[in-house]
Amino acid sequence: MKDLLQIRQDLLAVKFLRWDDLPDFGIYSDQVLTIVETQLSFLHLPENELSITPAMINNYVKNGILDRPIKRKYYKPHIAKLIVISILKQVLPLSDIQKGIELQIELQGVERAYDTFCETLEESLQLVATIRKDQNEQPHFSNMHPDNLALSMVTLSVVSKLFTQLILSYNGVSNMIKNEGNDSNEKQ
């Protein structure tokens, strides 16, 4: 089992393939699975648990979350979406993931939306990995007993999930800000 220092170093080292680094040509599902599994190796899932399977891909296509492959081949948009879905399904239902992906694509376009997701996820991983260190380079929260680290992380996840769902319910932060202004005008 890895110690906290090694986990911290692993998190700091995570780098996702950007849009321009994804294959420029169609690939088959087994190749997609390899790429996605490699990108998600930082999740440290139990040995026999995969983050994505052919059945999951088929279900995403069947439910309209993922576009159908073209002549049984997957392209950049498929691969990028599968990476995002595989990560976000850890904390969000598929309906919220789909809505979030659509919103980001609408705001930034597919290429920039994917690269922004990768950058933001790397920043979040670095943030968690660098939460205050003592002289031994062990991450910790101030005024918190180390036994509560898991509790802090799970509650942070819940709060993040709830805030994400709130943003999605408003169709973006800019709409939340507009609504905030409308609410204060109605009170006057």
Coordinates of C-alpha atoms in Angstrom, one line a residue:
M1 CA 0.0 0.0 0.0
K2 CA 1.3 3.5 -0.9
D3 CA 2.0 6.0 1.8
L4 CA 0.7 9.5 1.8
L5 CA 3.9 11.0 0.3
Q6 CA 3.8 8.6 -2.6
I7 CA 0.1 9.2 -3.2
R8 CA 0.8 13.0 -3.1
Q9 CA 3.6 12.5 -5.7
D10 CA 1.4 10.4 -7.9
L11 CA -1.3 13.0 -7.8
L12 CA 1.1 15.8 -8.7
A13 CA 2.4 13.8 -11.6
V14 CA -1.0 13.1 -13.2
K15 CA -1.1 14.6 -16.7
F16 CA -4.0 14.0 -19.1
L17 CA -3.8 13.7 -22.9
R18 CA -5.0 16.9 -24.4
W19 CA -7.2 17.1 -27.5
D20 CA -4.3 17.4 -29.8
D21 CA -2.6 14.4 -28.3
L22 CA -5.7 12.1 -28.9
P23 CA -5.5 9.9 -32.0
D24 CA -6.3 11.8 -35.2
F25 CA -7.8 8.7 -36.8
G26 CA -10.5 6.2 -36.0
I27 CA -9.7 3.4 -33.5
Y28 CA -11.5 0.3 -32.4
S29 CA -13.1 -0.2 -29.0
D30 CA -10.2 -2.2 -27.5
Q31 CA -7.9 0.6 -28.3
V32 CA -10.3 3.1 -26.8
L33 CA -10.4 1.0 -23.6
T34 CA -6.6 1.0 -23.4
I35 CA -6.4 4.8 -23.8
V36 CA -9.2 5.5 -21.2
E37 CA -7.8 3.0 -18.7
T38 CA -4.3 4.5 -19.0
Q39 CA -5.8 8.0 -18.4
L40 CA -7.7 6.8 -15.4
S41 CA -4.9 4.8 -13.8
F42 CA -4.6 7.5 -11.1
L43 CA -8.0 6.4 -9.7
H44 CA -6.4 3.3 -8.2
L45 CA -9.5 1.1 -8.6
P46 CA -9.5 -2.4 -7.1
E47 CA -7.5 -4.9 -9.2
N48 CA -10.4 -6.5 -11.1
E49 CA -12.5 -3.4 -11.4
L50 CA -12.4 -1.5 -14.7
S51 CA -13.4 2.1 -15.0
I52 CA -14.9 1.4 -18.5
T53 CA -16.0 -1.7 -20.3
P54 CA -17.3 -2.5 -23.8
A55 CA -20.8 -2.9 -22.2
M56 CA -20.6 0.6 -20.7
I57 CA -19.6 2.1 -24.0
N58 CA -22.6 0.3 -25.7
N59 CA -24.9 1.6 -23.0
Y60 CA -23.7 5.2 -23.4
V61 CA -24.3 4.9 -27.1
K62 CA -27.7 3.3 -26.6
N63 CA -28.8 6.0 -24.1
G64 CA -27.6 8.8 -26.4
I65 CA -24.8 10.0 -24.1
L66 CA -22.1 9.0 -26.6
D67 CA -22.4 9.3 -30.4
R68 CA -22.4 6.1 -32.4
P69 CA -19.0 5.0 -33.7
I70 CA -18.4 5.5 -37.4
K71 CA -18.0 2.1 -39.1
R72 CA -17.1 0.6 -35.6
K73 CA -14.4 3.2 -35.1
Y74 CA -14.1 5.9 -32.4
Y75 CA -12.6 9.3 -32.9
K76 CA -11.4 12.2 -30.7
P77 CA -14.9 13.3 -29.5
H78 CA -15.7 9.8 -28.5
I79 CA -12.5 9.2 -26.6
A80 CA -12.6 12.6 -24.9
K81 CA -16.2 12.1 -23.8
L82 CA -15.4 8.6 -22.5
I83 CA -12.6 9.9 -20.4
V84 CA -14.8 12.7 -18.9
I85 CA -17.7 10.3 -18.3
S86 CA -15.5 7.7 -16.6
I87 CA -14.1 10.3 -14.2
L88 CA -17.3 12.2 -13.4
K89 CA -19.4 9.1 -12.9
Q90 CA -17.6 8.7 -9.7
V91 CA -19.7 11.5 -8.2
L92 CA -22.4 12.5 -10.7
P93 CA -25.3 10.7 -12.3
L94 CA -25.0 10.2 -16.1
S95 CA -27.8 12.7 -16.8
D96 CA -25.9 15.5 -15.0
I97 CA -22.7 14.5 -16.8
Q98 CA -24.4 14.7 -20.1
K99 CA -25.9 18.1 -19.3
G100 CA -22.5 19.3 -18.1
I101 CA -20.7 18.1 -21.2
E102 CA -23.3 19.8 -23.4
L103 CA -23.0 23.0 -21.5
Q104 CA -19.2 23.1 -21.6
I105 CA -19.2 22.4 -25.4
E106 CA -21.8 25.1 -25.9
L107 CA -19.7 27.6 -24.0
Q108 CA -16.2 26.6 -25.3
G109 CA -16.5 24.2 -28.2
V110 CA -15.6 20.6 -27.9
E111 CA -11.8 20.9 -28.1
R112 CA -11.4 23.7 -25.6
A113 CA -14.1 22.1 -23.3
Y114 CA -12.1 18.9 -23.1
D115 CA -8.7 20.6 -22.6
T116 CA -10.3 22.8 -19.9
F117 CA -11.7 19.7 -18.1
C118 CA -8.2 18.1 -18.2
E119 CA -6.5 21.3 -16.9
T120 CA -9.1 21.8 -14.1
L121 CA -8.9 18.1 -13.0
E122 CA -5.1 18.4 -12.8
E123 CA -5.4 21.6 -10.8
S124 CA -7.9 19.9 -8.4
L125 CA -5.5 16.9 -8.0
Q126 CA -2.6 19.2 -7.3
L127 CA -4.8 21.2 -4.8
V128 CA -5.6 18.0 -2.9
A129 CA -2.0 16.8 -3.1
T130 CA -0.6 20.1 -1.7
I131 CA -3.0 20.8 1.1
R132 CA -0.6 22.1 3.7
K133 CA 2.5 20.1 4.4
D134 CA 4.5 19.7 7.6
Q135 CA 8.3 19.2 7.8
N136 CA 7.9 15.5 6.8
E137 CA 6.1 16.5 3.5
Q138 CA 3.0 14.7 4.7
P139 CA -0.2 16.4 3.5
H140 CA -2.7 17.5 6.2
F141 CA -5.4 19.9 6.9
S142 CA -4.9 22.5 9.6
N143 CA -6.6 21.8 12.9
M144 CA -7.7 18.4 11.7
H145 CA -7.0 14.9 13.1
P146 CA -5.4 12.7 10.4
D147 CA -8.1 10.1 11.0
N148 CA -10.6 12.6 9.6
L149 CA -8.9 13.0 6.2
A150 CA -11.2 10.6 4.4
L151 CA -14.3 12.2 5.9
S152 CA -13.0 15.6 4.8
M153 CA -12.5 14.4 1.3
V154 CA -15.9 12.7 1.0
T155 CA -17.7 15.8 2.4
L156 CA -15.7 18.0 0.0
S157 CA -16.9 15.7 -2.8
V158 CA -20.5 15.9 -1.7
V159 CA -20.4 19.7 -1.5
S160 CA -18.7 19.9 -4.9
K161 CA -21.3 17.6 -6.4
L162 CA -24.2 19.6 -5.0
F163 CA -22.7 22.9 -6.2
T164 CA -22.1 21.3 -9.6
Q165 CA -25.7 20.2 -9.8
L166 CA -26.8 23.7 -8.8
I167 CA -24.8 25.2 -11.6
L168 CA -26.2 22.7 -14.0
S169 CA -29.8 23.4 -12.9
Y170 CA -29.1 27.1 -13.8
N171 CA -27.5 26.1 -17.1
G172 CA -24.3 27.7 -16.1
V173 CA -22.8 30.2 -13.7
S174 CA -23.6 33.2 -15.8
N175 CA -27.3 32.3 -15.5
M176 CA -26.9 31.9 -11.8
I177 CA -25.5 35.4 -11.6
K178 CA -28.4 36.8 -13.8
N179 CA -30.9 35.0 -11.5
E180 CA -29.2 36.4 -8.4
G181 CA -29.7 39.9 -9.8
N182 CA -33.4 39.1 -10.6
D183 CA -33.9 37.8 -7.0
S184 CA -32.6 41.0 -5.4
N185 CA -34.8 43.2 -7.7
E186 CA -37.9 41.2 -6.8
K187 CA -37.3 41.8 -3.1
Q188 CA -37.2 45.6 -3.5

